[in-house]
Coordinates of C-alpha atoms in Angstrom, one line a residue:
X27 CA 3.1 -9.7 10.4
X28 CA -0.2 -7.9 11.1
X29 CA 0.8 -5.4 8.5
X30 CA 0.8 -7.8 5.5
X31 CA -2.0 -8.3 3.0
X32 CA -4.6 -11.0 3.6
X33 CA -8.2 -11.5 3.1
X34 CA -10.6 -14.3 4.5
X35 CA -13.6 -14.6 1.7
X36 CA -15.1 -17.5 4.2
X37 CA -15.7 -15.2 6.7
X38 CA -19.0 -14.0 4.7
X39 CA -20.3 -17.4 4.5
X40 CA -19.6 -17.6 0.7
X41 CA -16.1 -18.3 -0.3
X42 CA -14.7 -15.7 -2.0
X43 CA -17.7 -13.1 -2.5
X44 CA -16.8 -10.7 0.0
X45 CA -13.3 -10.3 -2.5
X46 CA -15.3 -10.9 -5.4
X47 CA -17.3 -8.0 -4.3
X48 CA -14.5 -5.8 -3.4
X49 CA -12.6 -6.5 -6.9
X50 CA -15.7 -5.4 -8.7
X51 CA -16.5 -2.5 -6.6
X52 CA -12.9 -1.4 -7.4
X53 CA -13.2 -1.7 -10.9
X54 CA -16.5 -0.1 -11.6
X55 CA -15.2 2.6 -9.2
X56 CA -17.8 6.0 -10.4
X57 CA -18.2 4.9 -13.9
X58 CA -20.8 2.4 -13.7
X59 CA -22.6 4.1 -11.0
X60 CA -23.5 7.4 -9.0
X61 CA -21.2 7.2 -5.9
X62 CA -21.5 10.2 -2.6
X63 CA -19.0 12.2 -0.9
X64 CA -15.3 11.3 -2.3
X65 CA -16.5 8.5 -4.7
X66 CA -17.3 10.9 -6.8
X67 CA -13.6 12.6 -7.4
X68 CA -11.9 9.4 -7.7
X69 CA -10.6 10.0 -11.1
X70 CA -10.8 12.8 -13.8
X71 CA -13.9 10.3 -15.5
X72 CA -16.1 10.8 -12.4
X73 CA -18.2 13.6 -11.2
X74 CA -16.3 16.4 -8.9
X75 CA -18.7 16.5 -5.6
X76 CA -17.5 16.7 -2.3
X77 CA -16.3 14.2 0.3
X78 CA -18.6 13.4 3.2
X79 CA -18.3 15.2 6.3
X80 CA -16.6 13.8 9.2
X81 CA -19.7 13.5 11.3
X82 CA -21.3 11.7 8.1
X83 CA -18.6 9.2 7.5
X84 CA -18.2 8.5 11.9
X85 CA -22.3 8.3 11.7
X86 CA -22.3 5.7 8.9
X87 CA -19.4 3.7 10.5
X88 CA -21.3 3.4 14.1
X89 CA -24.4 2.0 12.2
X90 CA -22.5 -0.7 10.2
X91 CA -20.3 -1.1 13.2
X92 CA -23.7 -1.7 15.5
X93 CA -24.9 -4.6 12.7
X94 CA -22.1 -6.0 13.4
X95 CA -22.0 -6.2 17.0
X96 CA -25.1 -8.4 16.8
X97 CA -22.1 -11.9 15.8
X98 CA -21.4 -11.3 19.8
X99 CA -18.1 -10.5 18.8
X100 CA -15.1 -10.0 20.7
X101 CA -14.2 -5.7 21.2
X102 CA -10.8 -6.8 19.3
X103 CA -12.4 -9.1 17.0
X104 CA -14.6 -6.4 16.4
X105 CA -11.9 -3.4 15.9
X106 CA -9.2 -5.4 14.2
X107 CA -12.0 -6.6 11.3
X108 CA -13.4 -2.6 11.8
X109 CA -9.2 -1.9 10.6
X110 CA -9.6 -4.4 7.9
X111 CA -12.6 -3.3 6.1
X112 CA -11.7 0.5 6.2
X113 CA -8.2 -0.5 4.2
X114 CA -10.7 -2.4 2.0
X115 CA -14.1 -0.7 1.6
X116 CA -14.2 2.3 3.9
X117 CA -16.1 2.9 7.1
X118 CA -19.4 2.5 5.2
X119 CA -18.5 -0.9 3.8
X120 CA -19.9 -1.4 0.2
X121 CA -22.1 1.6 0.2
X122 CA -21.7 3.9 -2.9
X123 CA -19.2 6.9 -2.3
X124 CA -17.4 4.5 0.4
X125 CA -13.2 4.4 -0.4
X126 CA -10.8 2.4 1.3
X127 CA -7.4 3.3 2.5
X128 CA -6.1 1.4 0.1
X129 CA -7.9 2.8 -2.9
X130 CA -6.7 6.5 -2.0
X131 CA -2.9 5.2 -2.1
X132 CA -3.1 3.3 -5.1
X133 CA -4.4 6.9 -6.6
X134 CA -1.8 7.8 -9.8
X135 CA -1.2 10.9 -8.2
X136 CA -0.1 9.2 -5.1
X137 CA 1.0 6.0 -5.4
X138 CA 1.4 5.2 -1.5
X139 CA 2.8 1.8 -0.5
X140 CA 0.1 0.6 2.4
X141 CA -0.6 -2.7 3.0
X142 CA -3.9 -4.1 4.5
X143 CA -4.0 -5.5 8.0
X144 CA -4.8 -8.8 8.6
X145 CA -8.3 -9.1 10.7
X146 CA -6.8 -12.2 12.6
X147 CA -3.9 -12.5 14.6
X148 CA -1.6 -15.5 13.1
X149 CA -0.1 -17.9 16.2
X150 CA 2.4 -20.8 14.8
X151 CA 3.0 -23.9 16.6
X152 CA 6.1 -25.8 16.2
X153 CA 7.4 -28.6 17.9
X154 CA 9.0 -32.0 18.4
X155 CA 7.2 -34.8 17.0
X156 CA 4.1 -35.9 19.2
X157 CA 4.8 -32.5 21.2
X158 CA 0.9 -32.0 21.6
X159 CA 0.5 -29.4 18.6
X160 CA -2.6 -30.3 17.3
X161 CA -4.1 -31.6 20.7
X162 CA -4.1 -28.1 22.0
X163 CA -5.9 -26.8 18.4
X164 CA -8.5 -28.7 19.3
X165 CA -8.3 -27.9 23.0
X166 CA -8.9 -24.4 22.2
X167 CA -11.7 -24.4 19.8
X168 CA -13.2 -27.2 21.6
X169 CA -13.5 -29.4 18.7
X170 CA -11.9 -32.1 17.2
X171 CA -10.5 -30.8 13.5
X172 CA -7.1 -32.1 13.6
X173 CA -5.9 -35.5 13.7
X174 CA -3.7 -36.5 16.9
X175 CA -1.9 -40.1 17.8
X176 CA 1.5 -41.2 18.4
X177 CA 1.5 -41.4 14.9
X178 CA 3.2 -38.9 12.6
X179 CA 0.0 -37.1 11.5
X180 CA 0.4 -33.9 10.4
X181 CA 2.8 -33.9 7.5
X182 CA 1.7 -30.4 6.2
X183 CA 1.1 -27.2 7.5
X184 CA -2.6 -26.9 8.5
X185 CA -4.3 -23.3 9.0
X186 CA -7.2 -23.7 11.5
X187 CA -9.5 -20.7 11.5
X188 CA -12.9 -19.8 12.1
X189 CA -15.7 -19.4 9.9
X190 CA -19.7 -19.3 9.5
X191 CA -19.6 -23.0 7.1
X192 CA -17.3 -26.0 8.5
X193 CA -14.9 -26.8 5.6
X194 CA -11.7 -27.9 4.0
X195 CA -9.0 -26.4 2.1
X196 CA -6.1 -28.1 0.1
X197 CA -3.1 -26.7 -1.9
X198 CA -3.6 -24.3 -4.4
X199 CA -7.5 -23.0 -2.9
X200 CA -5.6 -22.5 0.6
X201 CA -2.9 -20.3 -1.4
X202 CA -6.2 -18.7 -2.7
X203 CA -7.8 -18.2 0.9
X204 CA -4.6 -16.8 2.4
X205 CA -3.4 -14.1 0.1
X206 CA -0.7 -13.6 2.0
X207 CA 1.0 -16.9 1.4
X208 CA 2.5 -16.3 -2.0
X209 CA 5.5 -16.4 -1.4
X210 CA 5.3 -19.9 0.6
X211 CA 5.2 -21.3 -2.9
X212 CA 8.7 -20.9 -3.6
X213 CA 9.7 -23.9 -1.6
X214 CA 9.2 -27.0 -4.0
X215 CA 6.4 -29.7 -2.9
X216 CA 4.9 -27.5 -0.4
X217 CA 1.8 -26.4 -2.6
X218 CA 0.3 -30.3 -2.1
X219 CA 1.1 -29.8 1.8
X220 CA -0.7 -26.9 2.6
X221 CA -4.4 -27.1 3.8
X222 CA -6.9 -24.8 5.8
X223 CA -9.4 -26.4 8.1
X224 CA -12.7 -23.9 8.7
X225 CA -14.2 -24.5 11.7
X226 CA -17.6 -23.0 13.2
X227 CA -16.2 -23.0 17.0
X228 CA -16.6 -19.6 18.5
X229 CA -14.3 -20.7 21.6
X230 CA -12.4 -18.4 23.4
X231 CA -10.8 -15.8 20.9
X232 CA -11.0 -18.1 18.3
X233 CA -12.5 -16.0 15.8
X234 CA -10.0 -13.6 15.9
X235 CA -7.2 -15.9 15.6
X236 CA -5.5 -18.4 12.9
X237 CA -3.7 -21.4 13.9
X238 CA -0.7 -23.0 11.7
X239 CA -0.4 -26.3 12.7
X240 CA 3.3 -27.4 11.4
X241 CA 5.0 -30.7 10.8
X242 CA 6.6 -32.3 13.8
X243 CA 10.1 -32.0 13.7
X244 CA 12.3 -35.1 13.9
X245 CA 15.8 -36.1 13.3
X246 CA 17.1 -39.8 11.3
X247 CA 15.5 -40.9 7.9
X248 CA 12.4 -39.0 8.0
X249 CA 12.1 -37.3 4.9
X250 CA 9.8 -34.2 4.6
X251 CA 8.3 -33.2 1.1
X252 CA 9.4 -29.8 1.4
X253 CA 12.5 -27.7 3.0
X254 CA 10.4 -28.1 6.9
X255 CA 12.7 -25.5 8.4
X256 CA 13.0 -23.2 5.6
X257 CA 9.6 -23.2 5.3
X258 CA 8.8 -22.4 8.8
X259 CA 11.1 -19.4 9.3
X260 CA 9.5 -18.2 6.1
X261 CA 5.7 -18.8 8.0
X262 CA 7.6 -16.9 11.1
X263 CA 8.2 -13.5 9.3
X264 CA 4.2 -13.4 8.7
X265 CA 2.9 -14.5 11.8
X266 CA 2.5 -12.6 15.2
X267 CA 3.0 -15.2 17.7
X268 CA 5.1 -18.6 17.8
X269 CA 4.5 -21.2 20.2
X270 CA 7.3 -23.4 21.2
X271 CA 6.2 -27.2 22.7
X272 CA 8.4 -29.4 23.7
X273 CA 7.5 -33.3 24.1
X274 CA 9.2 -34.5 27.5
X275 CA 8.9 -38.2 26.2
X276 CA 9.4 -37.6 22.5
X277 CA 12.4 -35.8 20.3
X278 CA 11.9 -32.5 22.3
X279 CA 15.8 -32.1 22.0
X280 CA 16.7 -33.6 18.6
X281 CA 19.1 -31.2 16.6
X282 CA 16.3 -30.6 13.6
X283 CA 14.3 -28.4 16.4
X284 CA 17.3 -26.8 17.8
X285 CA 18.3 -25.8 14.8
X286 CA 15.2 -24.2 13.8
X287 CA 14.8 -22.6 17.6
X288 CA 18.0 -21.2 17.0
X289 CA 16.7 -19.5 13.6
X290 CA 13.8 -18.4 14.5
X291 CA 15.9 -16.5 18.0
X292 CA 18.0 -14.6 15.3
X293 CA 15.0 -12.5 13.6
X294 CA 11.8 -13.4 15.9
X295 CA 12.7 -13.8 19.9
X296 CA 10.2 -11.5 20.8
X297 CA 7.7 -13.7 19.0
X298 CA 8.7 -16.7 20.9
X299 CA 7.2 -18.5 23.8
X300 CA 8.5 -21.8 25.2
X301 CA 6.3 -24.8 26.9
X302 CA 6.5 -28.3 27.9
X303 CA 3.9 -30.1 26.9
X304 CA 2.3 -33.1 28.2
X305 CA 3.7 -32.6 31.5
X306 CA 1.1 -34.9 33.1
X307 CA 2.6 -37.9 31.2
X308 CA 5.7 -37.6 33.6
X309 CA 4.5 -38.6 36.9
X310 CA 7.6 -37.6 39.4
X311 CA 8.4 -34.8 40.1
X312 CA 12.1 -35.2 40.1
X313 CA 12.0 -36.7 36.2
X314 CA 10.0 -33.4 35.0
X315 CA 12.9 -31.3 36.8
X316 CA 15.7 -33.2 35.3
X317 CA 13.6 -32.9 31.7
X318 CA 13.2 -29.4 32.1
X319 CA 17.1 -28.7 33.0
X320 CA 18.2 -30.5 29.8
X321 CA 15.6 -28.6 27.7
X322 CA 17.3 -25.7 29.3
X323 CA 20.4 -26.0 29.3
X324 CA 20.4 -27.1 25.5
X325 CA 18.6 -23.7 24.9
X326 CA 20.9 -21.7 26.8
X327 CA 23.3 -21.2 24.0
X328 CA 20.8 -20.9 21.6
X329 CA 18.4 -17.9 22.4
X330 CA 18.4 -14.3 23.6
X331 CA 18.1 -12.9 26.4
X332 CA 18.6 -16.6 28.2
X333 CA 18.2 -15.2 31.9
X334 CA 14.9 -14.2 31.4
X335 CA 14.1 -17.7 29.7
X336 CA 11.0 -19.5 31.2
X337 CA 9.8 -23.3 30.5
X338 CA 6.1 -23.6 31.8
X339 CA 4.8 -27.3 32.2
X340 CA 1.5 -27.7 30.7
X341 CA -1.4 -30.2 29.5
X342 CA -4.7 -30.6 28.6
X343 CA -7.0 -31.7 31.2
X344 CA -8.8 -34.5 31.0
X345 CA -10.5 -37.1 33.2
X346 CA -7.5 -39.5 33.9
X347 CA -5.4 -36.5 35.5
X348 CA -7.9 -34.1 37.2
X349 CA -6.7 -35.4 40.4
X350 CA -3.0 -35.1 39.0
X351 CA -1.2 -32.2 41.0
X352 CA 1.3 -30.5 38.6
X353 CA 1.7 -26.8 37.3
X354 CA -0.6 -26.3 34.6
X355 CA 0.7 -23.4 32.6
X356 CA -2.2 -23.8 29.8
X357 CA -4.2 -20.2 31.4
X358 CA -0.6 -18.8 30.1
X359 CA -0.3 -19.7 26.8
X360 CA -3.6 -18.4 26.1
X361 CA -2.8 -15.0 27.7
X362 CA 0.1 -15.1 25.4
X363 CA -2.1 -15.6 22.5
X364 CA -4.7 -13.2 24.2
X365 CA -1.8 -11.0 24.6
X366 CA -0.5 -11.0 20.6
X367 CA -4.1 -9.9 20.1
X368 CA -4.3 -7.1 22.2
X369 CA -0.2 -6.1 20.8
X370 CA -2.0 -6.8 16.7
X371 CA -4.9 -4.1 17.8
X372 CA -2.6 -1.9 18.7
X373 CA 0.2 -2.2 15.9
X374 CA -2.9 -2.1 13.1
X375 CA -4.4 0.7 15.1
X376 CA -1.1 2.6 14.6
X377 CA -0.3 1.3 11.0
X378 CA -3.3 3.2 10.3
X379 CA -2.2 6.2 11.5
X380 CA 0.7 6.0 9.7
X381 CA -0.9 5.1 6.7
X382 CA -2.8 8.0 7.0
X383 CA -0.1 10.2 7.5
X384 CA 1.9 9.1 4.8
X385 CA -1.6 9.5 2.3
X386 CA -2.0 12.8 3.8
X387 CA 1.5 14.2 3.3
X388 CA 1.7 13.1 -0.3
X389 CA -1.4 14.9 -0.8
X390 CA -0.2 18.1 0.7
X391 CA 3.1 17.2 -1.5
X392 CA 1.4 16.5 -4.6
X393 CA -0.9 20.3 -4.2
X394 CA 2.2 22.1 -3.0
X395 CA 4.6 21.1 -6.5
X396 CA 1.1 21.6 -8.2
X397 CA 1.2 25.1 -7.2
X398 CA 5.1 25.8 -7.5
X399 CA 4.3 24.7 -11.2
X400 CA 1.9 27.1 -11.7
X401 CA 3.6 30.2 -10.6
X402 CA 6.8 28.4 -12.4
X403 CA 4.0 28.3 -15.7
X404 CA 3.0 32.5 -15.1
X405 CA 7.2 33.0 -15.0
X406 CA 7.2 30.8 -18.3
X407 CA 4.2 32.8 -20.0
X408 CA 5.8 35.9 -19.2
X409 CA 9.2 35.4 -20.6
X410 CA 7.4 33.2 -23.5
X411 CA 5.2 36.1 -24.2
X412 CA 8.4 38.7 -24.1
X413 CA 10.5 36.6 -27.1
X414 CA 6.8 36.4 -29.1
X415 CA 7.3 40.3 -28.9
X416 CA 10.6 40.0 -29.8
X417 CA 10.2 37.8 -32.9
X418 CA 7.4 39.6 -33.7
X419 CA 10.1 43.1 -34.0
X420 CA 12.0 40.8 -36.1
X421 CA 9.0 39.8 -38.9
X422 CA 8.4 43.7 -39.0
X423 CA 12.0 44.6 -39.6
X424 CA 12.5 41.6 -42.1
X425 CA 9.2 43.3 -43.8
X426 CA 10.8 46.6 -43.8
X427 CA 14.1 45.8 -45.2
X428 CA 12.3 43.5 -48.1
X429 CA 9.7 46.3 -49.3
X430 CA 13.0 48.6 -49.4
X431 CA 14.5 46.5 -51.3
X432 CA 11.6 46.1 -53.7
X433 CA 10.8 49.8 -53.8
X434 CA 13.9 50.2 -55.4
X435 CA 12.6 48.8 -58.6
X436 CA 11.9 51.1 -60.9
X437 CA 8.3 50.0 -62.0
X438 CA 7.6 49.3 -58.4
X439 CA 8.5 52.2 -57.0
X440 CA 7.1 54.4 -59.9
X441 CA 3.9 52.1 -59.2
X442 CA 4.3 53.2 -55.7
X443 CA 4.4 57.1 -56.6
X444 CA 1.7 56.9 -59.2
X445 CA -1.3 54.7 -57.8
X446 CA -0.6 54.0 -54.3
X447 CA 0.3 57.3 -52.4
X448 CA -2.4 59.3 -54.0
X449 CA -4.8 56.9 -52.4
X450 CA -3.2 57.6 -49.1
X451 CA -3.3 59.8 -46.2
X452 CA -0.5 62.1 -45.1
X453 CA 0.9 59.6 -43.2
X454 CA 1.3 56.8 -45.0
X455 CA 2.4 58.5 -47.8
X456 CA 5.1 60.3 -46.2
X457 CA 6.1 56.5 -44.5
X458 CA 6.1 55.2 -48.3
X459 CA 8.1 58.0 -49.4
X460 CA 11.2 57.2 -46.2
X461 CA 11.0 53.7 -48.1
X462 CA 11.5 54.6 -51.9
X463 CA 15.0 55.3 -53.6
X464 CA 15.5 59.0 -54.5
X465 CA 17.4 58.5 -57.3
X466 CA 17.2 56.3 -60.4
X467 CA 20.0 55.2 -63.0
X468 CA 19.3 54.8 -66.7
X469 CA 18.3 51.1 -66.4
X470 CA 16.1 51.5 -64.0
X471 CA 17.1 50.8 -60.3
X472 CA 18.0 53.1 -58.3
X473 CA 21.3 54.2 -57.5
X474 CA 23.4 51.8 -55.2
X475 CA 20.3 49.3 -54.7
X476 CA 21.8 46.3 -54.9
X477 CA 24.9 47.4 -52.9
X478 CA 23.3 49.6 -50.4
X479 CA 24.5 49.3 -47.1
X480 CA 23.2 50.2 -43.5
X481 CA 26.4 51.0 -41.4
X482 CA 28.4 48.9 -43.9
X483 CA 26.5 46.1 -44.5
X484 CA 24.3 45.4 -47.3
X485 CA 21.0 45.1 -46.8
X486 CA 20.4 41.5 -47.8
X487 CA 23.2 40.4 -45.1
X488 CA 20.9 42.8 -42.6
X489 CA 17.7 40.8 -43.7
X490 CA 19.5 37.6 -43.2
X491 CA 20.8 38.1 -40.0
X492 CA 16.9 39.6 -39.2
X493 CA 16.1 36.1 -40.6
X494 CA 18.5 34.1 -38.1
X495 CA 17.7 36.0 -34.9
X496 CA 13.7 35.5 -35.9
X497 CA 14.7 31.7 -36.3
X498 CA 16.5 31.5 -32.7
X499 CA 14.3 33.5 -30.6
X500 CA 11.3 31.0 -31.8
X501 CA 13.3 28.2 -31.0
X502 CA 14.4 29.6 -27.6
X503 CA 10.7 31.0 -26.8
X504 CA 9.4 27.3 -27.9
X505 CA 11.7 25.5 -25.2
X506 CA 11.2 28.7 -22.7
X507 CA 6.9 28.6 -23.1
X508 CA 7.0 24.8 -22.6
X509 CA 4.3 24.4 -19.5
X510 CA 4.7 21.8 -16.6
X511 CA 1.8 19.8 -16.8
X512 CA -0.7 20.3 -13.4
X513 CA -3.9 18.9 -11.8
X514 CA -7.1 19.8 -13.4
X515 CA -9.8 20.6 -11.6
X516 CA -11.1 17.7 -10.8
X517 CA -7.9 16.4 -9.6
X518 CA -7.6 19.3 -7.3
X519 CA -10.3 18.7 -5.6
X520 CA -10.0 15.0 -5.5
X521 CA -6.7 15.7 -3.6
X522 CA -8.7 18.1 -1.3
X523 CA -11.4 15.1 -0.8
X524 CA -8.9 12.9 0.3
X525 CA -7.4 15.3 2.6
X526 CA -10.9 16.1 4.6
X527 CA -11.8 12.2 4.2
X528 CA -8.6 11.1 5.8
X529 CA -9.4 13.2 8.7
X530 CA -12.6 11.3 9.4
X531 CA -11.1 8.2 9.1
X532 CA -8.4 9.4 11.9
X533 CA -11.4 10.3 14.0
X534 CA -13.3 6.6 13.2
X535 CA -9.2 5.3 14.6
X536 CA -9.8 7.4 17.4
X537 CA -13.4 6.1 18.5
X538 CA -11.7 2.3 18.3
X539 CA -9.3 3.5 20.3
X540 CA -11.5 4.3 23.2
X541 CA -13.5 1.1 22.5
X542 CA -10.2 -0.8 23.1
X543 CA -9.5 1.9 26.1
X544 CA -12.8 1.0 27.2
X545 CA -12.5 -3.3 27.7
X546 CA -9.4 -2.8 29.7
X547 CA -11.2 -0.5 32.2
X548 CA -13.5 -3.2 32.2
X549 CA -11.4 -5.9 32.6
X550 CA -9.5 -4.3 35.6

């Protein structure tokens, strides 16, 4: 799907730099260098400076947007790669202070599920054995990268794609290339049969596209490496477009590719679109009918929305049937894969905004708990503070209760009377005096000390119980004064950043809008 991860290091001439480059800028974030505008309140370790304005960040993106439109790019080439590299580097591409979408909601404080449009619009082609597959690859680009023949030659599946350095790709550097293709792996011997042709071609909308060449499909004792079928619904739920051939001399009816047909209608009809191929190669008229009618009527049963089923003839022109009069069909299946490009801009266009939205609500979601935990932290203070007063009541009462008790000693207390309330003002004299026992037995204590009772209870029981309330209200003001934890400041204005920086990127979404707005006035 155009929403899935994938990444095309050849595109920059230099297989894998462009990632390369991406990874590292990543990882050095701010640390290893001064970054503008939000780079610099990516993370508490960074400097807290503001994110660039919206006419900054739209101003930096037309410039590196006008480089680029020097490649004589296509308008969708141009917007769906635009898409790409603000999920991976931002509108001002590797520039310092530049963030991608993706960055922001990978942010701890976010942790946003996005994934990175594709920049190319993925068309499969399946078919019967000799169905004309690869023929029409190299139709399209105008150059001969894949083998054809009556032969069984592609045994594999074979991405075609367009790049600035002709090369090849085999197995495990393909799974490399294509990101995206993880999960392919799963399927045992496939890893040996995947490869990726790179061509220069700038044909058509080639650059914007990426052909998967698959095995042709054949009943009897062929045996295929891999799980073919499995392997190709799997390559379905990735791709936007599937082209159907069928071979009106060949297998185009043999059960392995009705089977599959029949898969693929379950999960992907709208991705499907049906030709017969190599229509030149049946001469009368009355034979291409009769071919077309079995095709159909085997398919009947097998796909939705059968009424509005269409079988266009098609084949590639060449010298030995220019004068041939039969339908040609070809113009339509590259307005269908014109058409999946056009659909891709706008589903990645709107993915975007989504994504966006999503960032942008978190943030707002991440500042609003932020602040119901600080007023929830002043409620905690205040009732923390309240038992600190409390247990501090109960130290001053314990004190009370223990000098009382020592008072009534009588050394103590005539130490008291002697030395320490002449040295004292009125006050505290007459508060030393509430505290010392006025009468003394013959060996010394005072009368009733060590059974004196307040209200009934003796006073050592009162200064326990002082003790145990002391002990709970600590324990209850330590769970009570516990703080929730919130953004610092940096954090808070990181989360502000993002806000105002997603907002420019919304208005960068808008301006390819009208650039996509803009072709189809043109092309009406």
């Amino acid at each position: 799907m155009a929403s899935l991860k994938h990444h095309n290091p050849l595109e920059s001439g230099k297989p894998s730099s462009s990632s390369s480059e991406a990874k590292d800028a990543a990882s050095r974030g701010g640390t290893t260098r001064e970054k503008k505008g939000l780079g610099g309140v990516l993370s508490d370790t960074r400097g807290s400076k503001k994110a660039p304005s919206t006419s900054t960040i739209e101003g930096r993106h037309h410039h590196h947007h006008r480089g680029e439109s020097n490649q004589k790019a296509s308008p969708n080439e141009r917007i769906l790669k635009s898409i790409h590299d603000l999920y991976e580097r931002g509108p001002n591409g590797n520039q310092p202070g530049s963030v991608g979408i993706l960055e922001i909601a990978k942010d701890p404080l976010l942790n946003v599920t996005c994934w990175k449009p594709r920049k190319k619009v993925s068309v499969l082609i399946i078919g019967n054995h000799s169905a004309g597959k690869s023929s029409f690859i190299n139709w399209y680009i105008d150059e001969s990268i894949q083998t054809t023949g009556v032969a069984i030659e592609t045994r594999g599946f074979t991405y075609v794609t367009s790049g600035r350095k002709r090369e090849s790709l085999k197995g495990d550097a393909t799974f490399a290339f294509y990101d995206h293709l993880d999960g392919l792996e799963q399927f045992e011997g496939i890893q040996a049969n995947v490869f990726t042709e790179v061509s220069t071609s700038k044909e058509k909308n080639f650059p914007a596209i990426d052909f998967i060449d698959t095995p042709g499909l054949v009943d009897g004792e062929m045996e295929y490496p891999f799980d073919v079928s499995a392997a190709i619904l799997w390559l379905a739920d990735h791709v936007d477009l599937v082209l159907v051939f069928f071979d009106p001399i060949g297998q185009a009816l043999c059960r392995r590719t009705m089977k599959v047909i029949e898969a693929l209608n379950e999960k992907h009809a709208e991705k499907l679109s049906y030709y017969m191929s190599k229509a030149d190669q049946v001469e009368k008229e009355h034979d291409r009918q009769r071919v077309l009618i079995q095709i159909t009527q085997n398919l009947s049963g097998r796909i939705n929305n059968s009424h509005a089923f269409k079988l266009p003839t098609i084949y590639l022109p060449n010298e030995q049937n220019s004068s041939v009069n039969i339908p040609n069909a070809l113009s339509e299946v590259c307005e269908d894969i014109d058409k999946a490009i056009r659909l891709t801009v706008q589903k990645n266009l709107t993915a975007m905004k989504d994504d966006c939205a999503r960032i942008d609500r978190k943030v707002v979601e991440v500042l609003e708990e932020d602040k119901l935990k600080r007023a929830e932290n002043v409620k905690r203070s205040m009732r923390g503070a309240a038992l600190l007063a409390l247990s501090w009541v109960f130290i001053f009462f314990m004190t009370f209760v223990a000098f009382v008790e020592l008072f009534a000693f009588r050394f103590v207390g005539n130490f008291v009377r002697r030395t320490v309330m002449p040295r004292c003002n009125d006050f505290f004299a007459a508060v030393l005096m509430g505290m010392l026992p006025s009468e003394v037995d013959e060996v010394g204590r005072s009368k009733f000390s060590a059974m004196q009772r307040w209200g009934g209870v003796r006073r050592r029981y009162v200064f326990g119980g002082a003790l145990l309330g002391y002990i709970l209200v600590t324990y209850v003001k330590n769970v009570v004064w516990t703080l929730n934890k919130v953004l610092t400041k940096k954090e808070h204005a990181r989360m502000q950043a993002y806000r105002t920086y997603l907002q420019g990127l919304l208005k960068i979404r808008s301006n390819l809008y009208s650039e996509y707005f803009k072709q189809l006035h043109t092309f009406s």
